[in-house]
Structure formats: C-alpha cells, structure tokens
C-alpha cells in the first residue's frame, strides 16, 4: 500500500499550488484523508481533513485559502492552495485511514511528503 504525493514546488507569495496524493494497493475502502505539514524546527500540524462523506475541517491558518477535496473513484485527495505566503513553506504530507483486503480494521498511512516553498 502506498500514498504517493505530488505537486509541490517553488511559488511566489500570492501564488497557488495544487497537491495530489494517490493511494494504491489492495484497498477496500478509505476513511478520512488529510494533509499535514511540517515546517523546519516545528511540529507536524494538521492542515485540512476530509471525511469519506465529504465533510471538511481546516486549520485556522489556511481557512479561506486552501481547499481539500477527494476523488473516491481514483483514491486520491487534493489540496488546492491559494494566496500562498512564506508562512506556508513546509513539507506537506498526506495521510489516510484505509481498510485493506483481508483486514477488518482501518490502518493509518502516511505519504512521503512534498516540499512547498513560498518565496517573498
């Protein structure tokens, strides 16, 4: 089972990026999917979460600027990031609770992280 994140990069203040994270493997169902980020010298923090029914939650710092969405047919979660600022610079990680073939419970998985750098 793998969570493959992509879409990070270097962008100027005020710019936009769209992150994607695709889950692959013998997946039966995916529950909550989320994006976290970790800036240098700081703890990893939750950025946004989306449930299997589409309910969303956002960190206060990104409300109104970031949008999380998912495509269940593609086992993929997205993070549209607008009006980026240098404070958004971090490694962004996707996270998902997944139930795999042959398992009865959900297991939490992390993607490998993608760097987002916002220049001033």
PDB file of C-alpha atoms in Angstrom:
ATOM      1  CA  UNK A   1       0.000   0.000   0.000  1.00  0.00           C
ATOM      2  CA  UNK A   2       1.346   3.404  -0.950  1.00  0.00           C
ATOM      3  CA  UNK A   3       0.364   7.052  -0.709  1.00  0.00           C
ATOM      4  CA  UNK A   4       2.116   8.996  -3.434  1.00  0.00           C
ATOM      5  CA  UNK A   5       2.104  12.771  -3.056  1.00  0.00           C
ATOM      6  CA  UNK A   6       2.936  15.221  -5.822  1.00  0.00           C
ATOM      7  CA  UNK A   7       2.504  18.836  -6.832  1.00  0.00           C
ATOM      8  CA  UNK A   8       4.865  20.649  -4.518  1.00  0.00           C
ATOM      9  CA  UNK A   9       7.331  23.243  -5.714  1.00  0.00           C
ATOM     10  CA  UNK A  10       8.525  26.819  -5.509  1.00  0.00           C
ATOM     11  CA  UNK A  11       5.998  29.624  -5.849  1.00  0.00           C
ATOM     12  CA  UNK A  12       5.959  33.347  -5.150  1.00  0.00           C
ATOM     13  CA  UNK A  13       3.884  34.986  -2.451  1.00  0.00           C
ATOM     14  CA  UNK A  14       0.275  35.168  -3.555  1.00  0.00           C
ATOM     15  CA  UNK A  15       0.612  32.236  -5.898  1.00  0.00           C
ATOM     16  CA  UNK A  16      -1.176  28.891  -5.985  1.00  0.00           C
ATOM     17  CA  UNK A  17      -0.294  25.226  -5.965  1.00  0.00           C
ATOM     18  CA  UNK A  18      -2.337  22.051  -6.124  1.00  0.00           C
ATOM     19  CA  UNK A  19      -1.153  18.983  -4.273  1.00  0.00           C
ATOM     20  CA  UNK A  20      -2.327  15.478  -5.125  1.00  0.00           C
ATOM     21  CA  UNK A  21      -1.993  12.245  -3.223  1.00  0.00           C
ATOM     22  CA  UNK A  22      -2.983   8.924  -4.725  1.00  0.00           C
ATOM     23  CA  UNK A  23      -3.434   5.749  -2.727  1.00  0.00           C
ATOM     24  CA  UNK A  24      -2.600   2.439  -4.331  1.00  0.00           C
ATOM     25  CA  UNK A  25      -2.735  -1.172  -3.255  1.00  0.00           C
ATOM     26  CA  UNK A  26      -5.380  -3.716  -2.274  1.00  0.00           C
ATOM     27  CA  UNK A  27      -7.683  -1.082  -0.826  1.00  0.00           C
ATOM     28  CA  UNK A  28     -11.214  -1.945   0.163  1.00  0.00           C
ATOM     29  CA  UNK A  29     -12.233   1.455   1.459  1.00  0.00           C
ATOM     30  CA  UNK A  30     -10.700   4.751   2.563  1.00  0.00           C
ATOM     31  CA  UNK A  31     -11.989   6.738   5.507  1.00  0.00           C
ATOM     32  CA  UNK A  32     -10.643  10.151   6.482  1.00  0.00           C
ATOM     33  CA  UNK A  33      -7.976  11.658   4.255  1.00  0.00           C
ATOM     34  CA  UNK A  34      -5.896  14.611   5.339  1.00  0.00           C
ATOM     35  CA  UNK A  35      -2.967  16.887   4.670  1.00  0.00           C
ATOM     36  CA  UNK A  36      -0.414  17.758   7.330  1.00  0.00           C
ATOM     37  CA  UNK A  37       2.622  19.982   7.096  1.00  0.00           C
ATOM     38  CA  UNK A  38       5.879  20.363   8.929  1.00  0.00           C
ATOM     39  CA  UNK A  39       7.996  23.491   8.739  1.00  0.00           C
ATOM     40  CA  UNK A  40      11.677  23.481   9.755  1.00  0.00           C
ATOM     41  CA  UNK A  41      12.002  23.403  13.533  1.00  0.00           C
ATOM     42  CA  UNK A  42       8.285  22.953  14.065  1.00  0.00           C
ATOM     43  CA  UNK A  43       5.999  20.045  14.821  1.00  0.00           C
ATOM     44  CA  UNK A  44       3.853  18.450  12.181  1.00  0.00           C
ATOM     45  CA  UNK A  45       0.410  20.049  12.097  1.00  0.00           C
ATOM     46  CA  UNK A  46      -2.942  19.241  10.548  1.00  0.00           C
ATOM     47  CA  UNK A  47      -3.773  21.457   7.586  1.00  0.00           C
ATOM     48  CA  UNK A  48      -7.051  20.001   6.335  1.00  0.00           C
ATOM     49  CA  UNK A  49      -9.121  16.853   6.619  1.00  0.00           C
ATOM     50  CA  UNK A  50     -11.924  15.382   4.549  1.00  0.00           C
ATOM     51  CA  UNK A  51     -14.131  12.506   5.628  1.00  0.00           C
ATOM     52  CA  UNK A  52     -15.408   9.712   3.427  1.00  0.00           C
ATOM     53  CA  UNK A  53     -18.701  11.600   3.169  1.00  0.00           C
ATOM     54  CA  UNK A  54     -17.029  14.850   2.130  1.00  0.00           C
ATOM     55  CA  UNK A  55     -17.092  16.771   5.409  1.00  0.00           C
ATOM     56  CA  UNK A  56     -14.097  19.042   5.763  1.00  0.00           C
ATOM     57  CA  UNK A  57     -12.104  20.711   8.509  1.00  0.00           C
ATOM     58  CA  UNK A  58      -9.317  23.251   8.175  1.00  0.00           C
ATOM     59  CA  UNK A  59      -6.642  24.738  10.352  1.00  0.00           C
ATOM     60  CA  UNK A  60      -7.414  28.368  11.148  1.00  0.00           C
ATOM     61  CA  UNK A  61      -4.259  29.477   9.353  1.00  0.00           C
ATOM     62  CA  UNK A  62      -5.485  28.175   5.989  1.00  0.00           C
ATOM     63  CA  UNK A  63      -9.249  28.733   6.150  1.00  0.00           C
ATOM     64  CA  UNK A  64     -10.478  30.584   3.115  1.00  0.00           C
ATOM     65  CA  UNK A  65      -7.246  29.956   1.188  1.00  0.00           C
ATOM     66  CA  UNK A  66      -6.929  26.170   0.979  1.00  0.00           C
ATOM     67  CA  UNK A  67      -9.487  23.655  -0.251  1.00  0.00           C
ATOM     68  CA  UNK A  68      -9.308  19.918   0.317  1.00  0.00           C
ATOM     69  CA  UNK A  69     -11.189  17.552  -1.955  1.00  0.00           C
ATOM     70  CA  UNK A  70     -11.146  13.894  -2.896  1.00  0.00           C
ATOM     71  CA  UNK A  71     -11.968  11.634  -5.813  1.00  0.00           C
ATOM     72  CA  UNK A  72     -13.065   8.314  -4.370  1.00  0.00           C
ATOM     73  CA  UNK A  73     -13.005   6.601  -7.751  1.00  0.00           C
ATOM     74  CA  UNK A  74      -9.303   7.453  -8.042  1.00  0.00           C
ATOM     75  CA  UNK A  75      -8.448   7.007  -4.334  1.00  0.00           C
ATOM     76  CA  UNK A  76      -6.966  10.480  -4.484  1.00  0.00           C
ATOM     77  CA  UNK A  77      -7.021  13.515  -2.214  1.00  0.00           C
ATOM     78  CA  UNK A  78      -6.188  17.035  -3.362  1.00  0.00           C
ATOM     79  CA  UNK A  79      -5.195  20.257  -1.678  1.00  0.00           C
ATOM     80  CA  UNK A  80      -5.740  23.462  -3.622  1.00  0.00           C
ATOM     81  CA  UNK A  81      -3.627  26.178  -2.036  1.00  0.00           C
ATOM     82  CA  UNK A  82      -4.264  29.797  -2.971  1.00  0.00           C
ATOM     83  CA  UNK A  83      -2.853  33.108  -1.784  1.00  0.00           C
ATOM     84  CA  UNK A  84       0.255  31.390  -0.504  1.00  0.00           C
ATOM     85  CA  UNK A  85       2.593  33.155   1.900  1.00  0.00           C
ATOM     86  CA  UNK A  86       6.108  32.328   3.152  1.00  0.00           C
ATOM     87  CA  UNK A  87       4.494  31.023   6.357  1.00  0.00           C
ATOM     88  CA  UNK A  88       3.061  28.168   4.279  1.00  0.00           C
ATOM     89  CA  UNK A  89       6.553  26.906   3.452  1.00  0.00           C
ATOM     90  CA  UNK A  90       6.801  23.329   4.709  1.00  0.00           C
ATOM     91  CA  UNK A  91       6.902  19.700   3.736  1.00  0.00           C
ATOM     92  CA  UNK A  92       3.326  18.614   3.125  1.00  0.00           C
ATOM     93  CA  UNK A  93       2.291  15.060   3.960  1.00  0.00           C
ATOM     94  CA  UNK A  94      -0.870  13.246   3.005  1.00  0.00           C
ATOM     95  CA  UNK A  95      -2.482  10.856   5.432  1.00  0.00           C
ATOM     96  CA  UNK A  96      -5.298   8.350   5.100  1.00  0.00           C
ATOM     97  CA  UNK A  97      -7.139   5.715   7.075  1.00  0.00           C
ATOM     98  CA  UNK A  98      -7.537   2.688   4.846  1.00  0.00           C
ATOM     99  CA  UNK A  99      -9.022  -0.765   5.138  1.00  0.00           C
ATOM    100  CA  UNK A 100      -7.144  -3.274   3.060  1.00  0.00           C
ATOM    101  CA  UNK A 101      -8.138  -6.593   1.583  1.00  0.00           C
ATOM    102  CA  UNK A 102      -8.116  -9.286   4.271  1.00  0.00           C
ATOM    103  CA  UNK A 103      -8.188  -6.772   7.128  1.00  0.00           C
ATOM    104  CA  UNK A 104     -11.131  -5.901   9.361  1.00  0.00           C
ATOM    105  CA  UNK A 105      -9.906  -2.572  10.701  1.00  0.00           C
ATOM    106  CA  UNK A 106      -8.624   0.702   9.301  1.00  0.00           C
ATOM    107  CA  UNK A 107      -4.911   1.417   9.371  1.00  0.00           C
ATOM    108  CA  UNK A 108      -3.368   4.879   9.209  1.00  0.00           C
ATOM    109  CA  UNK A 109      -0.871   5.552   6.418  1.00  0.00           C
ATOM    110  CA  UNK A 110       1.434   8.449   5.585  1.00  0.00           C
ATOM    111  CA  UNK A 111       2.675   9.639   2.209  1.00  0.00           C
ATOM    112  CA  UNK A 112       6.294  10.539   1.620  1.00  0.00           C
ATOM    113  CA  UNK A 113       5.911  14.315   1.730  1.00  0.00           C
ATOM    114  CA  UNK A 114       6.254  17.004  -0.892  1.00  0.00           C
ATOM    115  CA  UNK A 115       8.110  20.282  -0.398  1.00  0.00           C
ATOM    116  CA  UNK A 116       6.249  23.565  -0.779  1.00  0.00           C
ATOM    117  CA  UNK A 117       8.390  26.696  -0.751  1.00  0.00           C
ATOM    118  CA  UNK A 118       6.876  30.165  -0.945  1.00  0.00           C
ATOM    119  CA  UNK A 119       9.284  32.981  -1.700  1.00  0.00           C
ATOM    120  CA  UNK A 120       8.701  36.539  -0.524  1.00  0.00           C
TER     121      UNK A 120
END
